XYZ file of N, CA, C and O in Angstrom:
428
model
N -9.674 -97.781 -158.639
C -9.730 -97.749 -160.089
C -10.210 -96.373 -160.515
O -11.294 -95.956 -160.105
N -9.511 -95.715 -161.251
C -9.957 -94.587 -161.486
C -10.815 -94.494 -162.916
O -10.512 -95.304 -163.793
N -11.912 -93.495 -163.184
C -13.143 -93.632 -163.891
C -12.305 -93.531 -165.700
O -11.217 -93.041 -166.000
N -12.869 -93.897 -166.184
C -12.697 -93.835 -167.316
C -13.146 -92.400 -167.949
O -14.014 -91.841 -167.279
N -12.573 -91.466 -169.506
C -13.347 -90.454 -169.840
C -14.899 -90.797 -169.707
O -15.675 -90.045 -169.117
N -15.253 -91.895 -170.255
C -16.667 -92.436 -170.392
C -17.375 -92.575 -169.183
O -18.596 -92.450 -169.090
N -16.737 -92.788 -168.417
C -17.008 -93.262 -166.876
C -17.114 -91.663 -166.187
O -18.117 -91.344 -165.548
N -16.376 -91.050 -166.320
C -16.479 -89.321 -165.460
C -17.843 -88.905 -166.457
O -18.892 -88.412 -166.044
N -17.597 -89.157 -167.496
C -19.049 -88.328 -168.690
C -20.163 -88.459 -168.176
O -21.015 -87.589 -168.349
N -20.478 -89.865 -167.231
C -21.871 -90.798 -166.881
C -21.972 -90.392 -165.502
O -23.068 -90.222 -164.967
N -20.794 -90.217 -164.858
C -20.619 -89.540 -163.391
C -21.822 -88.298 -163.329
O -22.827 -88.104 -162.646
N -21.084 -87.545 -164.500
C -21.761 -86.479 -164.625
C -23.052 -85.701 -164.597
O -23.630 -84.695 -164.187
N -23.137 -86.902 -165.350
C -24.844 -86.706 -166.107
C -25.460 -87.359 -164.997
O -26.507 -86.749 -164.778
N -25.302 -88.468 -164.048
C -25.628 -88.902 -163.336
C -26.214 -87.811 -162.544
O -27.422 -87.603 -162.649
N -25.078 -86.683 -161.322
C -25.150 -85.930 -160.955
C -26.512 -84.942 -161.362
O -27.488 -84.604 -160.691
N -26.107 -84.648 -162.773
C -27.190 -83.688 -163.076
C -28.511 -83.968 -163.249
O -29.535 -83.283 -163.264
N -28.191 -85.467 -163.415
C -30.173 -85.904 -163.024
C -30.446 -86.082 -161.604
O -31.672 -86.127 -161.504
N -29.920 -86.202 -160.484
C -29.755 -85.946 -159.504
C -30.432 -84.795 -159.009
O -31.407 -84.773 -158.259
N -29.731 -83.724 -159.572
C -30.108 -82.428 -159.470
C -31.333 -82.005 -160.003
O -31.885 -81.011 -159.530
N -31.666 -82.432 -160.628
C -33.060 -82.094 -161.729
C -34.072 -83.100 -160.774
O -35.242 -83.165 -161.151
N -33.843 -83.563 -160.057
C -34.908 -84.342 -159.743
C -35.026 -84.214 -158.229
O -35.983 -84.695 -157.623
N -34.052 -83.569 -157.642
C -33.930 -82.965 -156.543
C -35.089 -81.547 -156.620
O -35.887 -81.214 -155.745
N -34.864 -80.925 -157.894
C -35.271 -79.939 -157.743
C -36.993 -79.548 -158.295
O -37.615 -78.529 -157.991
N -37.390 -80.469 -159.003
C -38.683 -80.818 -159.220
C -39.215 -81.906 -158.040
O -40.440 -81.906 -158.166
N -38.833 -82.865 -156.910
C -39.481 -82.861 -155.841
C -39.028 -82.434 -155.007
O -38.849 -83.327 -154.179
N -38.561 -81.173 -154.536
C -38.137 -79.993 -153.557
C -38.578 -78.790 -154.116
O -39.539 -78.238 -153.580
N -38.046 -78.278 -155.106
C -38.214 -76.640 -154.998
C -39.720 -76.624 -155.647
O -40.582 -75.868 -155.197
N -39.971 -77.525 -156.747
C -41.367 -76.823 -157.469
C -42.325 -77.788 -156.517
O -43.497 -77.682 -156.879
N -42.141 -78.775 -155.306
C -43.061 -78.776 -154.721
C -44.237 -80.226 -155.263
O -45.244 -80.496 -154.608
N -43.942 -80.785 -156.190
C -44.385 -81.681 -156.921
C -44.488 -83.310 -156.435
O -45.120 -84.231 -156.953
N -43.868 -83.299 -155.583
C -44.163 -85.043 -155.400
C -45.525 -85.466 -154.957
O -45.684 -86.674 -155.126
N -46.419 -84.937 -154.511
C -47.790 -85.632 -154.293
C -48.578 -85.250 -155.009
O -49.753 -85.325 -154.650
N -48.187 -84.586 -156.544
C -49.081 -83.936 -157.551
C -50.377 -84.736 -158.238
O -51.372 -84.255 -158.780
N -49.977 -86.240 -158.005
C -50.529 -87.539 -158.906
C -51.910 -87.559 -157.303
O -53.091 -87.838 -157.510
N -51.488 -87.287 -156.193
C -51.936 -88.024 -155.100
C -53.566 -86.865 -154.119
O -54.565 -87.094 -153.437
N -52.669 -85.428 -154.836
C -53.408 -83.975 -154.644
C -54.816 -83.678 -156.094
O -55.614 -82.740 -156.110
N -54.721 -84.638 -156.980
C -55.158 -84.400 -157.880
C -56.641 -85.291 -157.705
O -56.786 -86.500 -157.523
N -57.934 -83.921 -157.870
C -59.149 -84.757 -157.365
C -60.010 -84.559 -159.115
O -59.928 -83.506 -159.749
N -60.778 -85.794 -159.621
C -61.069 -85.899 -160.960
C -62.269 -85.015 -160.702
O -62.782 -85.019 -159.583
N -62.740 -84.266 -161.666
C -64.129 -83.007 -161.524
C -65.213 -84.520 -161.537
O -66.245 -84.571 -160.868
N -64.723 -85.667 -162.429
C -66.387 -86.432 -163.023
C -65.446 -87.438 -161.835
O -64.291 -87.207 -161.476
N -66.523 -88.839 -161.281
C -66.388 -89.866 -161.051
C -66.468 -91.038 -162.117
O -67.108 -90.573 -163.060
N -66.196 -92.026 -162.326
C -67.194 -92.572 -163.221
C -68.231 -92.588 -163.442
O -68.538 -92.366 -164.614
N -69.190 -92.823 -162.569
C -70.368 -92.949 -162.844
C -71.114 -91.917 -163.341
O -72.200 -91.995 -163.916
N -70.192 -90.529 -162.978
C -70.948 -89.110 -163.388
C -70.582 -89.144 -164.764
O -71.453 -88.577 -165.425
N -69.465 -89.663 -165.603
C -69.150 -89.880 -166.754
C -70.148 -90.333 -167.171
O -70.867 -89.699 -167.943
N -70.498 -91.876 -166.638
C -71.276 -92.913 -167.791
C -72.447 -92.092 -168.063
O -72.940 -92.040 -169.190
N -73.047 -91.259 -166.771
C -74.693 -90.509 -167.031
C -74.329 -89.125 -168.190
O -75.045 -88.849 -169.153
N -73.127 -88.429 -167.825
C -73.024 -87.565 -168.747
C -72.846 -87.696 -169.875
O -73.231 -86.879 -170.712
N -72.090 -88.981 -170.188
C -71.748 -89.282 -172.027
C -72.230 -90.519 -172.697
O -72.023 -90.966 -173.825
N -72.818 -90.880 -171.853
C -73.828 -92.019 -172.232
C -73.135 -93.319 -172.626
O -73.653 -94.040 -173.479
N -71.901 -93.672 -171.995
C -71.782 -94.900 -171.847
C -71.240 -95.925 -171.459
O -70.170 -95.615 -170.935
N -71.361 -96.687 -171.442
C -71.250 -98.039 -170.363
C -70.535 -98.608 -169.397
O -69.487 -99.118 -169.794
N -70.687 -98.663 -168.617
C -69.506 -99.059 -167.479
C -68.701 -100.235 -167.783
O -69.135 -101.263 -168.303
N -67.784 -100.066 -167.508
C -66.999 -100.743 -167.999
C -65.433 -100.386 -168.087
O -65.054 -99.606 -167.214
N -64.239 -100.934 -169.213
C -63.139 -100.800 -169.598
C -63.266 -99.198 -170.141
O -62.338 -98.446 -169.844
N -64.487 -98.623 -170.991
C -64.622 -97.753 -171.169
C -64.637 -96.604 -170.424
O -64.493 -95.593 -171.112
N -64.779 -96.398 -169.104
C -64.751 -95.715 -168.369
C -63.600 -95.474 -167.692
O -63.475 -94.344 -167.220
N -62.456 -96.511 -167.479
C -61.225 -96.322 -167.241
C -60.685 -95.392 -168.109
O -60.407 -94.261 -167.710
N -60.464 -95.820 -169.515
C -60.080 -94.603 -170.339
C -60.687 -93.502 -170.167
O -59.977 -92.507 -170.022
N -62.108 -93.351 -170.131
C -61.967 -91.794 -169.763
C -61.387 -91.367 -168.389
O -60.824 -90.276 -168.298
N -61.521 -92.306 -167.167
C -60.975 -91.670 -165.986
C -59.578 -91.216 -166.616
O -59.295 -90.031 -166.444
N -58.878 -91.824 -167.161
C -57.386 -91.671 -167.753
C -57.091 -90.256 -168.155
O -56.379 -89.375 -167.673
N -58.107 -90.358 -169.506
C -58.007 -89.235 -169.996
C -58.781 -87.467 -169.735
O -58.911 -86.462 -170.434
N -59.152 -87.884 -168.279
C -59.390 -86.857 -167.662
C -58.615 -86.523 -167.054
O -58.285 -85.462 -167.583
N -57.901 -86.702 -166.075
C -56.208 -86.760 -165.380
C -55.978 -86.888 -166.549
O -57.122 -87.194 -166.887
N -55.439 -86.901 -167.428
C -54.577 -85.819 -168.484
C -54.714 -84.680 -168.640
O -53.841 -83.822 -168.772
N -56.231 -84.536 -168.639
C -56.530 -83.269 -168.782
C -56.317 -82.224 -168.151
O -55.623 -81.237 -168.395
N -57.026 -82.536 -167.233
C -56.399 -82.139 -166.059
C -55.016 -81.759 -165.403
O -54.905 -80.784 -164.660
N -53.916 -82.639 -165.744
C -52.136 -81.905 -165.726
C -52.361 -81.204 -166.701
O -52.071 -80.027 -166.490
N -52.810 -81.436 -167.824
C -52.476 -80.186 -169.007
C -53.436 -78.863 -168.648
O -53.221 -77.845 -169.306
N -54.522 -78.836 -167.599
C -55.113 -77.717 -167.976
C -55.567 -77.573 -166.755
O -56.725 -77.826 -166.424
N -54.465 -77.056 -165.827
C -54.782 -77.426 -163.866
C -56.005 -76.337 -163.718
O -57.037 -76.816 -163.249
N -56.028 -75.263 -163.974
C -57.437 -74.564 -163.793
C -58.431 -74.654 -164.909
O -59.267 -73.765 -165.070
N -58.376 -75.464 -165.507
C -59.658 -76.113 -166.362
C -60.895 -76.325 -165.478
O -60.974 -77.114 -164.537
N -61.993 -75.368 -165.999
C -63.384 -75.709 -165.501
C -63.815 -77.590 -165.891
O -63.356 -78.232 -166.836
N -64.860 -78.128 -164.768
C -65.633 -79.203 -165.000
C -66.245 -79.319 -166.793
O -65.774 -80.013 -167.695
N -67.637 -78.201 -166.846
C -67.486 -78.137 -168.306
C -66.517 -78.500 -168.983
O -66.455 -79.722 -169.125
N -65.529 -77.768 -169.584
C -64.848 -77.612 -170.606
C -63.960 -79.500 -170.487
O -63.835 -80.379 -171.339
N -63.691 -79.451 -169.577
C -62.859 -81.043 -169.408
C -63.980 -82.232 -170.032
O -63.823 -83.058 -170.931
N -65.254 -81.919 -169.085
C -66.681 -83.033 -170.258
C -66.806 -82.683 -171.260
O -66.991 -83.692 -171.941
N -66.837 -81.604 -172.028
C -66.920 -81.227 -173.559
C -65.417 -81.813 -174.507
O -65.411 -82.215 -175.671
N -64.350 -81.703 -173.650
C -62.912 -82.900 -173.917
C -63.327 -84.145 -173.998
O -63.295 -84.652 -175.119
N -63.722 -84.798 -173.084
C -64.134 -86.077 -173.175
C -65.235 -86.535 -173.772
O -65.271 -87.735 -174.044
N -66.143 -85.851 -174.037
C -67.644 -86.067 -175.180
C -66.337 -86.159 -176.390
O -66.124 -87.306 -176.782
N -65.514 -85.129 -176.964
C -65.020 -85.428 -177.969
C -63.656 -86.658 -178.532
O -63.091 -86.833 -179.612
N -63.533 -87.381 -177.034
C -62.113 -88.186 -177.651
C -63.229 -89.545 -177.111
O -62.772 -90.682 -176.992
N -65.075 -89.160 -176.746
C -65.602 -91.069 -176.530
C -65.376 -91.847 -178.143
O -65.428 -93.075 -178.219
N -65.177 -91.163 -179.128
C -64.972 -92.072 -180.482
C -63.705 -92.856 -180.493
O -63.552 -94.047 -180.762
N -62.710 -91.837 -180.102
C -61.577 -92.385 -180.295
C -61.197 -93.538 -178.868
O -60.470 -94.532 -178.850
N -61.928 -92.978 -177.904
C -61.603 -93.980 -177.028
C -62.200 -95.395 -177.060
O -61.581 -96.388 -176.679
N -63.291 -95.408 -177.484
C -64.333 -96.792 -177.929
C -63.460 -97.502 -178.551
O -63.135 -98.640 -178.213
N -62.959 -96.804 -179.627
C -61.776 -97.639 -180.303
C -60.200 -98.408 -179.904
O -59.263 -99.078 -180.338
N -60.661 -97.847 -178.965
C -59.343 -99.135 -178.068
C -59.866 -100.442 -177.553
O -61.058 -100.453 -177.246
N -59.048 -101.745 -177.379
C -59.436 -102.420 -177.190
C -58.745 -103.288 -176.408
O -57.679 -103.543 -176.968
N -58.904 -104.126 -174.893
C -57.738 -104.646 -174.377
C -57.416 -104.353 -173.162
O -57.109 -103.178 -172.961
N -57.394 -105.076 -172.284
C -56.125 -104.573 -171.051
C -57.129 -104.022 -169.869
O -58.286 -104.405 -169.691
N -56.788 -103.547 -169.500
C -57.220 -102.769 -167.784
C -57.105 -101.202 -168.489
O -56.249 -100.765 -167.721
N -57.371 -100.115 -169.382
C -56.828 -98.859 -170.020
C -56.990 -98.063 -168.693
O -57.533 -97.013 -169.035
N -56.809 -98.044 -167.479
C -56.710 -97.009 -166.463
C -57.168 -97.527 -165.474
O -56.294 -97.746 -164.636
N -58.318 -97.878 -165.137
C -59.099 -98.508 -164.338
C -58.773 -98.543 -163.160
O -57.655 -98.172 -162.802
N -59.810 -99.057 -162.212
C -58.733 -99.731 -161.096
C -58.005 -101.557 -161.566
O -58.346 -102.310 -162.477
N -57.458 -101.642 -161.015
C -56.666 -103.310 -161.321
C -58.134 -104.618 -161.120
O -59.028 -104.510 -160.281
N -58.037 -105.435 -161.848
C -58.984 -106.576 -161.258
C -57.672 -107.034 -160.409
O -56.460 -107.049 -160.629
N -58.825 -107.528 -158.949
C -58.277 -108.402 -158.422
C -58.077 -109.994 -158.259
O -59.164 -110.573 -158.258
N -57.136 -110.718 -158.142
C -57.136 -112.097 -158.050
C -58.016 -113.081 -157.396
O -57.978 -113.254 -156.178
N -58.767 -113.697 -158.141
C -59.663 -114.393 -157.501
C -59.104 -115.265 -156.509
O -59.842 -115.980 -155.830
């Protein structure tokens, strides 16, 4: 059966994500980027540095430190806790779920 215009178009694009993804885990070296990545705080160095509570709360900041962190790969310790002193308002304000954490496990 030969491809349809629509069908060669998707071929295509297929291909070229192929390629794009070939080439971000081969040439730039990236597939264990998530796995190479060590957090400056632990939790617990969080809860003592920003004063608070262990908990769901602390997942989000682990979260939003690994963000920080891809966005700012030679970011000093400082400057990443002075990030996270400023988003504990906005993060308090979530509510729900596992926000980063590790997983609970099944009893």
């Amino acid at each position: 059966v030969a491809p349809t215009p629509d069908g060669a178009a998707a071929a295509a694009v297929a291909r070229e994500c192929d390629a794009l993804e070939a080439a971000v885990a081969g040439a730039l070296n990236l597939e264990n980027v998530w796995a190479a990545l060590k957090p400056h705080l632990d939790g617990n160095a969080l809860a003592d540095a920003l004063g608070v509570p262990k908990g769901p709360m602390i997942g989000r900041l682990l979260k939003a430190q690994k963000e920080w962190q891809l966005e700012n790969p030679s970011g000093e310790k400082g400057a990443c806790l002075e990030h996270l002193r400023g988003r504990v308002p906005e993060l308090q304000s979530q509510k729900g779920g596992n926000p980063g954490g590790r997983r609970k496990r099944k009893a």
